[in-house]
Short mmCIF file of C-alpha atoms in Angstrom, two decimals:
data_model
loop_
_atom_site.label_atom_id
_atom_site.label_comp_id
_atom_site.label_asym_id
_atom_site.label_seq_id
_atom_site.Cartn_x
_atom_site.Cartn_y
_atom_site.Cartn_z
CA UNK A 1 17.82 -68.91 10.69
CA UNK A 2 17.23 -65.95 12.79
CA UNK A 3 16.27 -62.63 10.98
CA UNK A 4 15.88 -59.36 12.72
CA UNK A 5 13.33 -56.96 11.46
CA UNK A 6 14.51 -53.57 11.07
CA UNK A 7 12.71 -50.84 13.18
CA UNK A 8 9.84 -49.42 11.46
CA UNK A 9 10.87 -45.74 10.99
CA UNK A 10 7.77 -43.51 11.04
CA UNK A 11 5.68 -45.95 13.05
CA UNK A 12 6.15 -43.94 16.21
CA UNK A 13 8.31 -40.85 15.55
CA UNK A 14 9.13 -40.44 19.20
CA UNK A 15 10.43 -43.90 19.89
CA UNK A 16 13.57 -43.64 17.59
CA UNK A 17 16.12 -41.07 16.52
CA UNK A 18 15.83 -40.25 12.70
CA UNK A 19 19.57 -40.08 12.44
CA UNK A 20 20.62 -43.47 14.10
CA UNK A 21 17.23 -45.11 14.05
CA UNK A 22 17.68 -46.22 17.59
CA UNK A 23 15.86 -45.46 20.89
CA UNK A 24 17.37 -42.38 22.22
CA UNK A 25 18.49 -42.32 25.84
CA UNK A 26 18.96 -38.59 25.90
CA UNK A 27 16.46 -36.68 23.69
CA UNK A 28 17.15 -33.27 22.28
CA UNK A 29 14.42 -31.18 20.62
CA UNK A 30 15.41 -28.48 18.11
CA UNK A 31 13.44 -25.35 17.61
CA UNK A 32 11.45 -26.86 14.68
CA UNK A 33 10.18 -29.39 17.13
CA UNK A 34 11.95 -32.36 15.64
CA UNK A 35 13.72 -34.72 18.16
CA UNK A 36 17.07 -36.61 18.07
CA UNK A 37 19.65 -38.24 20.23
CA UNK A 38 21.86 -35.65 21.97
CA UNK A 39 25.08 -37.40 20.52
CA UNK A 40 23.70 -37.73 16.97
CA UNK A 41 22.57 -34.12 16.86
CA UNK A 42 25.84 -32.85 18.33
CA UNK A 43 27.88 -34.69 15.58
CA UNK A 44 25.41 -33.32 12.98
CA UNK A 45 25.60 -29.69 14.30
CA UNK A 46 29.39 -29.76 13.97
CA UNK A 47 29.09 -30.25 10.29
CA UNK A 48 25.97 -28.32 9.55
CA UNK A 49 23.96 -25.80 11.71
CA UNK A 50 20.59 -26.91 10.35
CA UNK A 51 17.92 -29.46 11.42
CA UNK A 52 18.71 -32.83 9.81
CA UNK A 53 15.06 -33.33 8.63
CA UNK A 54 13.79 -29.98 7.51
CA UNK A 55 17.13 -27.96 7.12
CA UNK A 56 15.75 -25.26 9.38
CA UNK A 57 18.72 -23.11 10.66
CA UNK A 58 19.63 -23.87 14.25
CA UNK A 59 20.26 -20.42 15.58
CA UNK A 60 18.77 -21.06 19.06
CA UNK A 61 20.77 -23.64 21.17
CA UNK A 62 19.12 -26.96 21.13
CA UNK A 63 17.37 -28.02 24.37
CA UNK A 64 17.43 -31.31 26.16
CA UNK A 65 13.88 -32.66 26.89
CA UNK A 66 11.27 -34.81 25.41
CA UNK A 67 7.53 -33.97 24.82
CA UNK A 68 7.52 -30.89 26.87
CA UNK A 69 10.16 -29.10 24.60
CA UNK A 70 8.39 -29.93 21.39
CA UNK A 71 5.37 -28.36 23.05
CA UNK A 72 7.30 -25.45 24.17
CA UNK A 73 8.69 -24.96 20.53
CA UNK A 74 5.18 -24.91 19.22
CA UNK A 75 3.92 -22.46 21.65
CA UNK A 76 5.09 -19.21 19.73
CA UNK A 77 3.55 -20.72 16.72
CA UNK A 78 0.24 -21.43 18.52
CA UNK A 79 0.23 -17.88 19.92
CA UNK A 80 0.87 -16.40 16.48
CA UNK A 81 -1.90 -18.39 14.86
CA UNK A 82 -4.29 -17.64 17.64
CA UNK A 83 -3.49 -13.91 17.32
CA UNK A 84 -4.01 -13.95 13.54
CA UNK A 85 -7.41 -15.83 13.89
CA UNK A 86 -8.46 -13.21 16.47
CA UNK A 87 -7.47 -10.42 14.18
CA UNK A 88 -9.34 -12.00 11.25
CA UNK A 89 -12.44 -12.60 13.22
CA UNK A 90 -12.36 -8.99 14.56
CA UNK A 91 -11.94 -7.67 10.88
CA UNK A 92 -15.00 -9.87 9.84
CA UNK A 93 -17.13 -8.56 12.87
CA UNK A 94 -16.27 -5.00 11.67
CA UNK A 95 -17.15 -5.81 8.16
CA UNK A 96 -20.56 -7.17 9.23
CA UNK A 97 -21.16 -4.18 11.46
CA UNK A 98 -20.38 -1.79 8.65
CA UNK A 99 -22.72 -3.73 6.17
CA UNK A 100 -25.49 -3.76 8.69
CA UNK A 101 -25.12 0.03 9.42
CA UNK A 102 -25.07 0.66 5.57
CA UNK A 103 -28.38 -1.49 5.18
CA UNK A 104 -29.95 0.54 7.91
CA UNK A 105 -28.91 3.84 6.16
CA UNK A 106 -30.21 2.70 2.81
CA UNK A 107 -33.48 1.48 4.30
CA UNK A 108 -33.96 4.92 6.04
CA UNK A 109 -33.14 6.87 2.90
CA UNK A 110 -35.52 4.66 0.84
CA UNK A 111 -38.41 5.15 3.30
CA UNK A 112 -37.76 8.97 3.08
CA UNK A 113 -38.37 8.99 -0.62
CA UNK A 114 -42.06 9.52 -1.51
CA UNK A 115 -43.21 10.05 -5.01
CA UNK A 116 -45.67 12.75 -6.06
CA UNK A 117 -48.48 10.11 -6.04
CA UNK A 118 -47.71 9.50 -2.49
CA UNK A 119 -46.49 5.92 -3.07
CA UNK A 120 -43.11 4.86 -1.38
CA UNK A 121 -40.04 4.78 -3.40
CA UNK A 122 -39.72 0.94 -3.30
CA UNK A 123 -43.16 0.41 -4.74
CA UNK A 124 -42.53 2.21 -8.03
CA UNK A 125 -42.56 0.14 -11.16
CA UNK A 126 -39.52 -0.11 -13.18
CA UNK A 127 -39.62 1.71 -16.56
CA UNK A 128 -37.07 2.08 -19.38
CA UNK A 129 -36.60 5.33 -21.31
CA UNK A 130 -38.42 3.81 -24.29
CA UNK A 131 -41.45 3.15 -22.02
CA UNK A 132 -41.37 6.63 -20.81
CA UNK A 133 -41.24 8.22 -24.31
CA UNK A 134 -44.17 6.03 -25.45
CA UNK A 135 -46.30 7.24 -22.42
CA UNK A 136 -45.32 10.80 -23.20
CA UNK A 137 -46.53 10.43 -26.85
CA UNK A 138 -49.89 8.87 -25.69
CA UNK A 139 -50.30 11.69 -23.07
CA UNK A 140 -49.47 14.38 -25.66
CA UNK A 141 -52.19 13.05 -27.99
CA UNK A 142 -54.60 12.69 -25.02
CA UNK A 143 -54.04 16.28 -23.80
CA UNK A 144 -54.36 17.54 -27.39
CA UNK A 145 -57.65 15.86 -27.64
CA UNK A 146 -58.92 17.30 -24.33
CA UNK A 147 -57.81 20.79 -25.35
CA UNK A 148 -59.67 20.52 -28.61
CA UNK A 149 -62.74 19.36 -26.95
CA UNK A 150 -62.72 22.32 -24.57
CA UNK A 151 -62.21 24.90 -27.28
CA UNK A 152 -65.22 23.55 -28.99
CA UNK A 153 -67.48 24.49 -26.00
#
């Protein structure tokens, strides 16, 4: 008994036509980069103007070629992706430069602020309003005591 094994579809996508599953003698590549037998695609295109695999509308006439056409079909996509990546990188670089300039301005402004005690702005301790009120009360009592002591002399 002789059995023939069917061709393994998907094993090598370029070795057989997805429509007839045979080795194509005359390969045609469509704009979406899928490849078919010229005869199979011509029959398909008479019924439907779409790619048999992905249903992309075939508005551009199909071209006869093999690997070169699929590469040519991908060229506009590669160019578009490259341009997009370059634009995104330029935007990231502008953002980095803007943040660096802002950091420099903030550092310059902070170094210009000097407190009455002569200490730079960034070395000041943090205090809440409650802390400031308590210190004010203590200072008021201390000042009152000093004033009373002076009046006694």
